[in-house]
Coordinates of C-alpha atoms in Angstrom, one line a residue:
M767 CA -0.1 0.3 0.1
T768 CA 1.7 3.2 -1.0
S769 CA 1.9 6.1 1.5
D770 CA -1.1 8.2 -0.5
L771 CA -3.3 5.6 -0.6
P772 CA -5.3 6.1 2.4
N773 CA -5.4 9.4 1.5
K774 CA -7.1 8.6 -1.7
I775 CA -9.9 6.1 -0.1
R776 CA -10.9 9.1 2.3
E777 CA -11.1 11.6 -0.6
A778 CA -13.1 9.4 -2.8
A779 CA -15.6 8.7 -0.1
L780 CA -15.9 12.3 1.2
N781 CA -16.1 13.5 -2.2
T782 CA -19.1 11.1 -3.0
L783 CA -20.9 12.5 0.0
S784 CA -20.2 16.0 -1.2
V785 CA -21.7 15.7 -4.5
E786 CA -24.8 13.7 -3.1
K787 CA -25.3 16.4 -0.7
T788 CA -25.4 18.7 -3.4
A789 CA -27.9 16.6 -5.4
I790 CA -30.2 16.5 -2.3
Q791 CA -30.2 20.3 -1.7
D792 CA -30.8 20.8 -5.5
L793 CA -34.0 19.1 -5.2
E794 CA -35.6 21.8 -3.6
S795 CA -36.9 23.4 -6.6
A796 CA -38.8 19.8 -7.1
I797 CA -41.1 20.7 -4.4
N798 CA -42.8 23.2 -6.3
E799 CA -46.7 23.8 -7.8
V800 CA -46.7 20.6 -9.5
F801 CA -45.5 18.4 -6.7
V802 CA -48.2 19.2 -4.3
R803 CA -50.8 19.2 -7.2
L804 CA -49.2 15.5 -7.8
V805 CA -49.5 14.8 -3.9
T806 CA -53.3 16.1 -3.7
F807 CA -54.0 14.0 -7.2
I808 CA -52.7 10.5 -5.4
H809 CA -54.5 11.6 -2.2
D810 CA -57.7 12.1 -4.3
E811 CA -58.0 10.2 -7.2
T812 CA -55.8 7.6 -7.0
N813 CA -56.3 3.9 -6.1
R814 CA -52.2 2.9 -5.9
V815 CA -49.5 4.2 -7.1
V816 CA -47.5 2.1 -9.8
L817 CA -43.8 2.7 -10.0
S818 CA -41.7 1.8 -13.1
G819 CA -38.4 2.0 -14.4
I820 CA -35.4 0.6 -15.8
G821 CA -32.1 -0.4 -14.3
K822 CA -30.8 1.6 -11.4
S823 CA -34.1 3.7 -11.6
A824 CA -36.0 0.0 -11.2
I825 CA -33.9 -0.6 -7.7
V826 CA -34.9 2.9 -7.0
S827 CA -38.9 2.3 -7.5
Q828 CA -38.8 -0.4 -5.6
K829 CA -37.4 1.2 -2.5
I830 CA -39.7 4.5 -2.8
V831 CA -43.0 1.6 -3.5
A832 CA -41.6 -0.2 -0.1
T833 CA -41.7 3.2 2.0
L834 CA -45.0 4.1 0.4
N835 CA -46.9 0.9 1.2
S836 CA -45.2 1.1 4.7
T837 CA -46.4 4.8 5.6
G838 CA -50.3 4.0 4.1
T839 CA -50.6 4.5 0.5
P840 CA -51.1 1.6 -1.7
A841 CA -48.0 1.0 -4.0
M842 CA -46.6 -1.7 -6.6
F843 CA -43.6 -2.2 -8.6
M844 CA -44.0 -3.0 -12.5
H845 CA -40.8 -3.2 -14.7
A846 CA -41.0 -1.1 -17.7
A847 CA -39.3 -4.1 -19.5
D848 CA -42.2 -6.8 -18.3
A849 CA -44.9 -4.3 -18.8
I850 CA -44.7 -4.2 -22.3
H851 CA -44.5 -8.2 -22.4
G852 CA -47.9 -8.7 -20.3
D853 CA -47.5 -7.2 -17.0
L854 CA -49.5 -4.2 -18.4
G855 CA -52.5 -6.2 -16.7
M856 CA -51.0 -4.7 -12.8
I857 CA -52.4 -1.1 -14.1
Q858 CA -55.9 -0.9 -13.1
P859 CA -58.4 1.9 -13.6
N860 CA -57.4 4.9 -11.3
D861 CA -54.1 3.6 -10.5
L862 CA -51.1 6.3 -11.3
L863 CA -48.1 5.5 -13.2
L864 CA -45.1 6.9 -11.5
V865 CA -42.1 6.5 -14.0
V866 CA -38.2 6.9 -12.6
S867 CA -35.7 7.6 -15.1
K868 CA -32.7 9.6 -15.4
S869 CA -32.4 10.4 -19.0
G870 CA -36.1 10.3 -20.0
E871 CA -35.4 8.3 -23.4
T872 CA -35.1 4.7 -22.4
E873 CA -37.0 2.9 -25.2
E874 CA -39.2 0.8 -23.2
L875 CA -40.7 3.8 -21.5
K876 CA -41.3 5.0 -25.2
V877 CA -43.4 1.9 -25.8
L878 CA -44.9 1.7 -22.3
L879 CA -46.3 5.3 -21.9
P880 CA -48.7 5.4 -25.1
I881 CA -50.4 2.3 -24.0
V882 CA -51.1 3.2 -20.1
K883 CA -52.2 7.0 -21.4
S884 CA -54.8 5.6 -24.2
R885 CA -56.4 3.5 -21.1
G886 CA -56.9 6.8 -19.6
N887 CA -54.3 6.5 -16.8
K888 CA -52.6 9.7 -15.5
V889 CA -48.7 9.4 -15.6
A890 CA -46.3 11.1 -13.5
A891 CA -41.9 11.2 -14.3
M892 CA -39.1 11.3 -11.6
V893 CA -36.8 12.6 -14.6
A894 CA -33.3 14.4 -14.4
N895 CA -33.6 16.3 -18.3
P896 CA -36.6 18.4 -18.2
E897 CA -36.3 18.6 -22.0
S898 CA -36.3 14.5 -22.1
W899 CA -39.1 12.5 -24.1
L900 CA -40.3 11.5 -20.8
A901 CA -40.8 14.8 -19.3
R902 CA -42.9 16.0 -22.3
Q903 CA -45.3 12.7 -22.2
V904 CA -46.3 13.1 -18.8
D905 CA -49.2 14.9 -16.4
F906 CA -46.9 15.8 -13.9
V907 CA -43.6 16.1 -14.3
L908 CA -40.7 16.3 -10.9
I909 CA -37.1 17.3 -11.9
T910 CA -34.5 15.8 -10.3
P911 CA -31.6 18.2 -11.1
V912 CA -28.4 16.3 -11.0
K913 CA -25.1 18.3 -12.7
Q914 CA -22.6 15.5 -11.6
E915 CA -22.6 11.8 -10.6
A916 CA -20.2 11.4 -8.0
D917 CA -17.6 9.0 -10.5
P918 CA -14.8 10.8 -12.0
N919 CA -16.4 9.5 -15.2
N920 CA -19.7 10.9 -14.2
L921 CA -21.3 7.8 -15.7
A922 CA -22.1 5.5 -12.6
P923 CA -26.0 6.2 -10.9
T924 CA -25.0 7.9 -7.6
A925 CA -25.9 10.9 -7.1
S926 CA -29.0 10.7 -9.5
S927 CA -30.3 7.6 -7.6
T928 CA -29.9 9.4 -4.2
A929 CA -32.1 12.5 -5.6
Q930 CA -34.6 10.0 -6.9
M931 CA -34.7 8.4 -3.7
A932 CA -34.6 11.5 -1.7
L933 CA -37.3 12.5 -3.8
G934 CA -39.5 9.5 -2.8
D935 CA -39.4 10.0 0.4
A936 CA -40.3 13.6 0.0
L937 CA -43.0 11.9 -2.0
A938 CA -44.1 9.3 1.1
M939 CA -43.8 12.1 3.6
A940 CA -46.1 14.9 2.1
L941 CA -49.1 12.1 1.7
L942 CA -48.4 10.7 5.2
A943 CA -48.8 14.3 6.2
L944 CA -52.2 14.9 4.3
R945 CA -53.4 11.7 5.4
G946 CA -52.9 12.2 9.1
F947 CA -51.1 8.9 9.5
T948 CA -51.0 8.0 13.0
P949 CA -48.5 5.9 14.9
E950 CA -51.0 3.6 15.7
Q951 CA -51.9 3.1 11.8
F952 CA -48.0 2.5 11.1
A953 CA -48.2 -0.2 14.0
G954 CA -50.7 -2.0 12.3
L955 CA -48.6 -2.1 8.9
H956 CA -45.5 -3.5 10.9
P957 CA -47.0 -5.8 13.4
G958 CA -44.0 -7.8 13.3
G959 CA -41.4 -5.4 13.9
S960 CA -39.9 -3.9 16.7
L961 CA -41.3 -0.4 16.2
G962 CA -44.7 -2.0 15.7
K963 CA -44.5 -3.9 18.8
Q964 CA -43.4 -0.6 20.5
L965 CA -47.1 1.1 19.4
Y966 CA -49.0 -1.9 19.8
L967 CA -48.0 -4.5 22.5
R968 CA -49.3 -3.9 26.3
V969 CA -48.1 -5.6 29.3
C970 CA -51.0 -8.2 29.6
D971 CA -49.6 -9.3 26.2
I972 CA -46.0 -10.3 27.6
F973 CA -46.2 -10.8 31.1
P974 CA -46.2 -14.7 32.9
K975 CA -49.5 -15.2 34.1
N976 CA -48.7 -18.5 35.5
E977 CA -46.0 -17.4 37.7
K978 CA -47.1 -15.3 40.2
P979 CA -45.0 -15.2 43.1
V980 CA -46.9 -14.2 46.4
V981 CA -46.3 -14.1 49.9
L982 CA -47.7 -13.0 52.8
P983 CA -45.7 -10.1 55.6
D984 CA -45.6 -13.0 58.3
T985 CA -44.2 -15.5 56.0
P986 CA -40.8 -16.6 57.4
L987 CA -37.9 -15.6 55.2
H988 CA -36.8 -18.9 54.1
Q989 CA -39.9 -19.5 52.6
T990 CA -39.8 -16.2 50.9
I991 CA -36.7 -17.2 49.5
I992 CA -38.3 -20.6 48.1
E993 CA -41.3 -18.9 46.6
M994 CA -38.9 -16.4 44.9
T995 CA -37.0 -19.1 43.6
S996 CA -39.3 -21.5 42.6
K997 CA -41.0 -18.8 40.3
R998 CA -37.9 -18.0 38.7
L999 CA -38.5 -14.2 38.6
G1000 CA -36.0 -13.4 41.2
C1001 CA -38.4 -11.4 43.5
T1002 CA -42.0 -11.6 44.9
V1003 CA -44.8 -9.6 45.9
V1004 CA -45.7 -9.2 49.6
L1005 CA -49.8 -8.9 50.1
D1006 CA -51.8 -8.4 53.1
E1007 CA -54.6 -10.8 54.1
Q1008 CA -57.2 -8.7 52.6
G1009 CA -54.8 -9.3 48.9
Q1010 CA -53.7 -5.6 48.6
I1011 CA -50.0 -4.7 48.2
R1012 CA -48.0 -4.2 50.3
G1013 CA -44.4 -4.6 49.3
I1014 CA -41.9 -6.3 47.0
I1015 CA -39.3 -8.5 48.0
T1016 CA -36.1 -8.6 45.3
D1017 CA -32.5 -10.3 45.1
G1018 CA -31.3 -6.9 45.4
D1019 CA -33.0 -6.4 48.9
L1020 CA -31.7 -9.8 50.0
R1021 CA -28.7 -8.7 49.2
R1022 CA -28.6 -5.8 51.2
M1023 CA -30.1 -7.3 54.1
L1024 CA -27.3 -9.9 54.4
N1025 CA -24.8 -6.8 53.9
S1026 CA -26.5 -5.0 56.6
S1027 CA -25.2 -4.6 60.4
P1028 CA -26.0 -6.3 62.4
V1029 CA -28.0 -8.6 61.0
K1030 CA -30.6 -10.4 62.5
K1031 CA -30.9 -14.3 63.0
L1032 CA -32.1 -15.8 59.3
E1033 CA -34.8 -17.8 61.2
D1034 CA -36.2 -14.8 63.2
L1035 CA -36.7 -12.8 60.1
R1036 CA -40.3 -12.3 58.2
A1037 CA -41.2 -11.0 54.8
A1038 CA -42.3 -7.7 56.1
D1039 CA -38.6 -7.2 57.7
V1040 CA -36.8 -7.0 54.3
M1041 CA -39.4 -5.9 51.4
T1042 CA -39.3 -2.5 50.0
E1043 CA -42.4 -1.0 50.4
A1044 CA -44.9 0.9 47.8
P1045 CA -43.4 -1.2 44.6
K1046 CA -43.6 0.3 41.4
T1047 CA -46.8 -0.9 39.9
I1048 CA -48.2 -0.8 36.3
A1049 CA -51.7 -1.3 34.8
S1050 CA -52.0 -4.8 32.7
G1051 CA -53.4 -2.4 30.0
A1052 CA -50.2 0.0 29.8
M1053 CA -47.8 -0.3 26.5
A1054 CA -45.0 -2.5 27.0
V1055 CA -43.0 0.7 26.0
D1056 CA -44.2 2.7 29.2
A1057 CA -43.2 -0.2 31.0
L1058 CA -39.6 0.2 30.1
A1059 CA -39.5 3.8 30.4
L1060 CA -40.9 3.2 34.2
M1061 CA -37.8 0.7 34.5
R1062 CA -35.5 3.0 33.1
K1063 CA -36.7 5.6 35.2
H1064 CA -36.0 4.0 38.5
S1065 CA -33.4 1.3 37.4
I1066 CA -35.1 -1.5 38.2
T1067 CA -35.7 -4.5 36.3
Q1068 CA -39.2 -5.4 37.0
L1069 CA -42.8 -4.0 37.9
V1070 CA -45.9 -5.0 39.8
V1071 CA -49.0 -5.7 37.5
E1072 CA -52.1 -4.9 38.8
E1073 CA -55.5 -3.7 37.9
A1074 CA -57.6 -1.4 39.8
G1075 CA -55.7 -2.7 42.9
T1076 CA -56.0 -6.4 42.3
Y1077 CA -52.3 -7.9 42.1
L1078 CA -51.6 -10.3 38.7
G1079 CA -47.8 -10.9 38.3
I1080 CA -44.8 -9.3 37.4
V1081 CA -43.4 -7.9 34.1
H1082 CA -39.5 -8.4 34.1
L1083 CA -37.4 -6.8 31.7
H1084 CA -36.7 -9.9 30.1
D1085 CA -39.9 -10.3 28.8
L1086 CA -39.3 -6.8 27.3
L1087 CA -36.3 -8.0 25.4
R1088 CA -37.4 -11.3 24.3
E1089 CA -40.0 -9.4 22.5
G1090 CA -37.9 -6.9 21.1
I1091 CA -39.0 -3.9 22.8
V1092 CA -35.4 -3.0 24.4

């Protein structure tokens, strides 16, 4: 490795970021009256947005489709080459075709667009060249002005594909804002991911119902420890004769008791001597993410689950970890 090679590597990488940053900044001109009309049309009159492209633009189109679908705008991808060999059946009445292209001169698009327009569908385009064939044919044209790609030969789609994806994100977020898309709606579309779980998973969905450690205030300490270990939660709740929550005993309480001076004879100790009074509780219907926030706030690893004062069980940090909430 020559001495200047590390500098060459850093220079090439930083130049790429600089060029792509400029491409995104230049997109501000695309957020114009046409952009507003397109967003309004999609929201008010469109069934689905069908994206299409060739080469790298096809890959960008697929990413935009994924973003639109995940934020509540129905979308699908149709490869431009496949479209003119049978896949045109994907496009239904009231669908909008959104074509992504850098040059706007791709031959497949010149075959595809007249057919789609003859069927009455509206067509939009993201294109870098405002004077291209594509820009002149569509109902809505969004210009992605890219002065320079990141590679020295100005050939590899880098800044242009970054600009396309950024404008696709802007389109999706504008539609999200217009629709008033809520976190709950987002969760409904992402039930399998950690983001969705944070928005819909409740404490009652995750705490173990069949492991409910409990002792009375006068339960001998050795029986209390047996209860704690048998339920494998590292703690037990202390209830009075009326079933009201009096306290909690954790592994930490036992360690502090053993380290205290002087230490009473263990056979003389009762649960009430060791417990922490007024333990932190959470309602069974509370969101799991709120349980995590409460644990973090008080630097604890478990909460007593209750409903209207009735003890239901323990939710542990491990339960949240298992569900991917943490």
